[in-house]
Short mmCIF file of C-alpha atoms in Angstrom, two decimals:
data_model
loop_
_atom_site.label_atom_id
_atom_site.label_comp_id
_atom_site.label_asym_id
_atom_site.label_seq_id
_atom_site.Cartn_x
_atom_site.Cartn_y
_atom_site.Cartn_z
CA MET A 1 0.17 0.04 0.50
CA ALA A 2 1.27 3.35 -1.07
CA ARG A 3 1.13 6.29 1.49
CA ARG A 4 1.82 9.65 0.71
CA ILE A 5 2.01 13.14 2.06
CA LEU A 6 1.60 16.24 -0.56
CA PRO A 7 0.45 19.83 -0.42
CA LEU A 8 -2.15 21.03 -0.78
CA THR A 9 -3.65 22.15 -4.14
CA LEU A 10 -7.26 22.80 -5.66
CA ASP A 11 -7.36 20.26 -7.96
CA LEU A 12 -6.45 17.17 -4.63
CA PHE A 13 -8.57 19.21 -2.60
CA ALA A 14 -11.62 18.89 -4.67
CA GLU A 15 -11.09 15.19 -4.57
CA VAL A 16 -11.03 14.61 -0.84
CA PRO A 17 -14.58 12.62 0.30
CA ALA A 18 -15.27 14.43 3.79
CA PRO A 19 -18.31 17.15 5.05
CA CYS A 20 -14.93 18.95 5.62
CA ARG A 21 -15.14 20.21 2.13
CA ALA A 22 -18.10 22.79 2.27
CA CYS A 23 -17.48 23.59 6.23
CA LEU A 24 -16.67 27.47 6.53
CA PHE A 25 -16.38 27.16 10.48
CA TRP A 26 -12.13 28.80 10.38
CA GLU A 27 -12.96 30.08 7.26
CA ARG A 28 -15.55 32.60 8.81
CA ASP A 29 -17.04 34.58 11.99
CA PRO A 30 -20.01 33.14 13.23
CA VAL A 31 -21.82 36.03 11.45
CA GLY A 32 -20.67 35.78 8.16
CA HIS A 33 -20.95 32.06 7.99
CA ARG A 34 -24.31 32.67 8.47
CA ARG A 35 -24.03 34.76 5.32
CA VAL A 36 -23.16 32.04 3.05
CA SER A 37 -25.65 30.09 1.69
CA SER A 38 -24.80 26.52 1.37
CA ALA A 39 -24.46 26.06 -1.94
CA GLN A 40 -22.13 28.92 -1.85
CA THR A 41 -20.13 26.99 0.69
CA ILE A 42 -17.40 24.66 -1.77
CA GLY A 43 -17.03 28.03 -3.48
CA VAL A 44 -16.22 30.57 -0.76
CA LYS A 45 -14.07 27.20 0.88
CA GLU A 46 -11.48 27.26 -2.33
CA ALA A 47 -11.24 31.28 -2.59
CA TRP A 48 -9.87 30.65 0.88
CA ILE A 49 -7.22 28.37 0.01
CA SER A 50 -6.33 30.42 -3.07
CA GLU A 51 -5.85 33.95 -1.31
CA VAL A 52 -3.80 31.78 1.27
CA LEU A 53 -1.96 30.27 -0.98
CA ARG A 54 -1.47 33.58 -3.00
CA GLU A 55 -0.02 35.91 -0.11
CA TRP A 56 0.94 33.78 1.73
CA GLY A 57 1.39 29.57 0.41
CA SER A 58 1.03 26.89 1.38
CA CYS A 59 -1.67 25.48 3.63
CA GLY A 60 -2.26 22.22 3.90
CA ARG A 61 -1.34 18.42 3.33
CA VAL A 62 -2.90 15.87 1.88
CA ALA A 63 -2.21 12.52 2.68
CA VAL A 64 -3.58 9.52 -0.35
CA VAL A 65 -3.42 6.19 -0.35
CA ASP A 66 -2.31 4.79 -3.78
CA GLY A 67 -3.21 7.35 -5.68
CA THR A 68 -6.51 8.33 -3.48
CA PRO A 69 -6.84 11.28 -1.15
CA VAL A 70 -7.50 10.25 2.13
CA GLY A 71 -6.81 12.37 4.76
CA PHE A 72 -5.73 16.38 4.97
CA VAL A 73 -4.41 18.87 7.19
CA LEU A 74 -5.15 22.90 6.89
CA TYR A 75 -2.78 25.31 9.00
CA ALA A 76 -2.52 28.81 8.10
CA PRO A 77 -1.69 32.28 10.08
CA PRO A 78 -4.30 33.10 12.60
CA VAL A 79 -4.84 36.68 10.80
CA PHE A 80 -6.28 33.85 7.92
CA VAL A 81 -8.96 32.84 10.19
CA PRO A 82 -11.74 34.85 11.49
CA ARG A 83 -13.15 32.07 13.65
CA VAL A 84 -10.23 32.47 16.24
CA ALA A 85 -11.60 35.66 17.84
CA SER A 86 -14.60 32.99 19.23
CA PHE A 87 -12.65 31.02 21.21
CA PRO A 88 -11.78 31.95 24.69
CA SER A 89 -8.73 29.95 25.23
CA GLY A 90 -7.57 32.01 22.94
CA PRO A 91 -5.81 33.95 21.02
CA VAL A 92 -2.95 32.23 19.07
CA SER A 93 0.91 33.86 19.80
CA ALA A 94 2.39 35.63 17.70
CA ASP A 95 4.75 33.21 16.96
CA ALA A 96 2.39 30.40 15.59
CA VAL A 97 1.16 29.02 12.62
CA LEU A 98 -2.62 27.68 13.50
CA MET A 99 -4.07 23.92 12.56
CA THR A 100 -7.39 25.33 12.28
CA THR A 101 -8.72 21.18 9.83
CA VAL A 102 -7.67 17.63 10.16
CA TRP A 103 -9.64 14.78 8.65
CA ILE A 104 -9.39 11.09 8.22
CA ASP A 105 -11.41 8.48 5.88
CA PRO A 106 -13.29 6.69 8.78
CA ARG A 107 -11.87 3.62 6.83
CA HIS A 108 -8.35 4.70 8.08
CA VAL A 109 -8.06 5.83 11.16
CA GLY A 110 -6.03 4.33 13.38
CA GLY A 111 -2.97 3.75 10.14
CA GLY A 112 -1.16 6.16 11.29
CA ILE A 113 -2.69 8.62 9.21
CA GLY A 114 -3.02 11.85 11.18
CA ARG A 115 0.75 11.34 12.34
CA MET A 116 1.96 11.25 8.75
CA LEU A 117 -0.31 14.41 8.27
CA VAL A 118 1.65 16.23 10.96
CA GLN A 119 4.57 15.47 10.46
CA GLY A 120 4.08 16.79 7.21
CA MET A 121 2.65 19.64 8.61
CA ALA A 122 5.45 20.08 10.71
CA ARG A 123 8.38 19.26 8.45
CA ASP A 124 6.41 22.11 5.84
CA LEU A 125 6.91 25.26 8.97
CA VAL A 126 10.35 23.98 9.77
CA GLN A 127 11.86 24.16 5.93
CA ARG A 128 9.89 27.97 5.29
CA GLY A 129 11.31 29.09 8.91
CA GLN A 130 8.60 31.64 9.66
CA PHE A 131 7.76 31.12 13.52
CA ARG A 132 8.52 28.96 16.04
CA ALA A 133 5.06 26.60 16.74
CA ILE A 134 1.88 25.79 15.32
CA GLU A 135 -1.26 25.52 17.67
CA ALA A 136 -4.66 24.56 17.40
CA PHE A 137 -7.32 24.91 19.75
CA GLY A 138 -8.47 21.26 20.96
CA ASP A 139 -11.66 19.21 21.86
CA VAL A 140 -12.69 17.82 24.82
CA GLY A 141 -16.50 18.36 25.25
CA PRO A 142 -19.36 16.32 23.45
CA LEU A 143 -19.66 15.55 19.16
CA SER A 144 -22.43 18.73 18.74
CA GLY A 145 -21.51 22.27 19.04
CA ILE A 146 -20.40 24.84 18.45
CA HIS A 147 -16.70 24.10 19.15
CA GLY A 148 -17.50 20.21 18.06
CA ARG A 149 -14.66 17.45 17.19
CA ARG A 150 -16.33 17.86 13.39
CA CYS A 151 -14.37 21.25 13.23
CA ALA A 152 -11.37 20.89 16.33
CA ALA A 153 -9.09 17.93 15.96
CA PRO A 154 -9.79 15.90 19.81
CA ALA A 155 -7.36 17.26 22.45
CA ASP A 156 -6.62 13.34 23.06
CA PHE A 157 -5.20 13.01 19.94
CA LEU A 158 -3.32 16.31 19.52
CA GLY A 159 -1.51 15.07 22.51
CA ARG A 160 -0.09 11.97 20.77
CA VAL A 161 1.19 13.25 17.82
CA GLY A 162 3.39 16.10 20.06
CA PHE A 163 0.80 18.79 20.86
CA LYS A 164 1.32 20.17 25.09
CA THR A 165 -1.59 22.16 26.77
CA HIS A 166 -0.69 25.91 26.66
CA ARG A 167 -3.57 27.29 27.65
CA ASP A 168 -5.80 25.23 29.57
CA HIS A 169 -9.78 25.46 28.64
CA PRO A 170 -12.55 22.89 30.19
CA THR A 171 -13.46 21.93 26.81
CA VAL A 172 -11.45 24.03 24.50
CA PRO A 173 -7.45 24.01 25.62
CA ARG A 174 -5.13 25.97 23.24
CA MET A 175 -2.39 23.12 22.71
CA ARG A 176 1.02 23.96 20.90
CA MET A 177 3.34 22.44 19.34
CA ASP A 178 7.72 23.61 19.43
CA LEU A 179 8.41 23.11 15.91
CA LYS A 180 12.35 23.58 17.15
CA GLN A 181 11.78 20.13 18.85
CA THR A 182 9.80 18.32 15.98
CA VAL A 183 14.03 18.80 14.07
CA THR A 184 14.42 15.79 15.62
CA TRP A 185 11.96 13.84 15.75
CA ILE A 186 11.11 14.59 11.81
CA ASP A 187 14.56 12.94 11.13
CA ASP A 188 13.92 10.27 13.18
CA PHE A 189 10.96 9.54 12.25
CA GLU A 190 12.20 9.92 8.18
CA SER A 191 15.01 7.04 8.97
CA ALA A 192 13.30 4.76 10.29
CA TRP A 193 10.72 4.57 8.01
CA GLU A 194 13.63 4.75 5.20
CA ARG A 195 14.54 1.08 7.09
CA LEU A 196 11.40 -0.33 6.85
CA ARG A 197 11.71 0.64 3.64
CA GLU A 198 14.64 -1.62 3.01
CA VAL A 199 12.92 -4.27 5.28
CA VAL A 200 10.28 -4.89 3.26
CA ARG A 201 11.14 -3.65 -0.72
CA PRO A 202 11.69 -6.61 -2.66
CA ARG A 203 15.14 -8.48 -3.18
CA SER A 204 16.37 -8.94 -6.56
CA HIS A 205 20.07 -10.40 -8.11
CA PRO A 206 20.60 -7.07 -10.78
CA SER A 207 23.22 -8.41 -13.41
CA PRO A 208 26.59 -6.85 -13.34
CA ALA A 209 25.37 -5.06 -16.42
CA SER A 210 22.64 -3.20 -15.85
CA THR A 211 24.17 -2.13 -11.83
CA GLU A 212 25.26 1.56 -12.66
CA LEU A 213 21.32 1.93 -13.88
CA HIS A 214 19.82 0.81 -11.30
CA ARG A 215 22.26 3.16 -8.93
CA ASP A 216 21.46 6.04 -11.22
CA GLY A 217 17.46 5.74 -11.32
CA GLU A 218 17.22 5.96 -7.30
#
């Protein structure tokens, strides 16, 4: 099973079979959200992604399994995320990017896709060097309601993938991942992944004439 984490594009986002594609919870404040009709939501969401890509750069990662998108994560500086103002555990720190949405196809939950998405996001931000941390509002409340899990990542998931509570709250704690600490973590993960690939890679016995061609193609 081939698994890849790719930068978000509008074409890839259009293939994600997720209800989050039409959700404007983060991209509009409560008043603005109510003014958008259901027929307009996907177009408004894609316009928001286009704006962030144009003005700031990459704002998401997509998990692809055997050529099919099965999950994604979105992130941006809080200036692009109007809903932040409504969270009681805010505001987001000035040195942090906000992770807004992470979604995984239920058929792939538990397979490490969420961790891979967070690692892909962290790798992108470490390489860009503009921020010191990623923050996210964790959900410890019921599934319904304004801060339900359909809109905020579960706090227990965030804790498992490297976030720590930065400002406590009974339902929506603000959690933080220090990007400086992720550098070693990312390197260790990539080394382990490469070792795993070597273990499962089919071994062949090329002829001497094909050895150099094989090395050039690696």
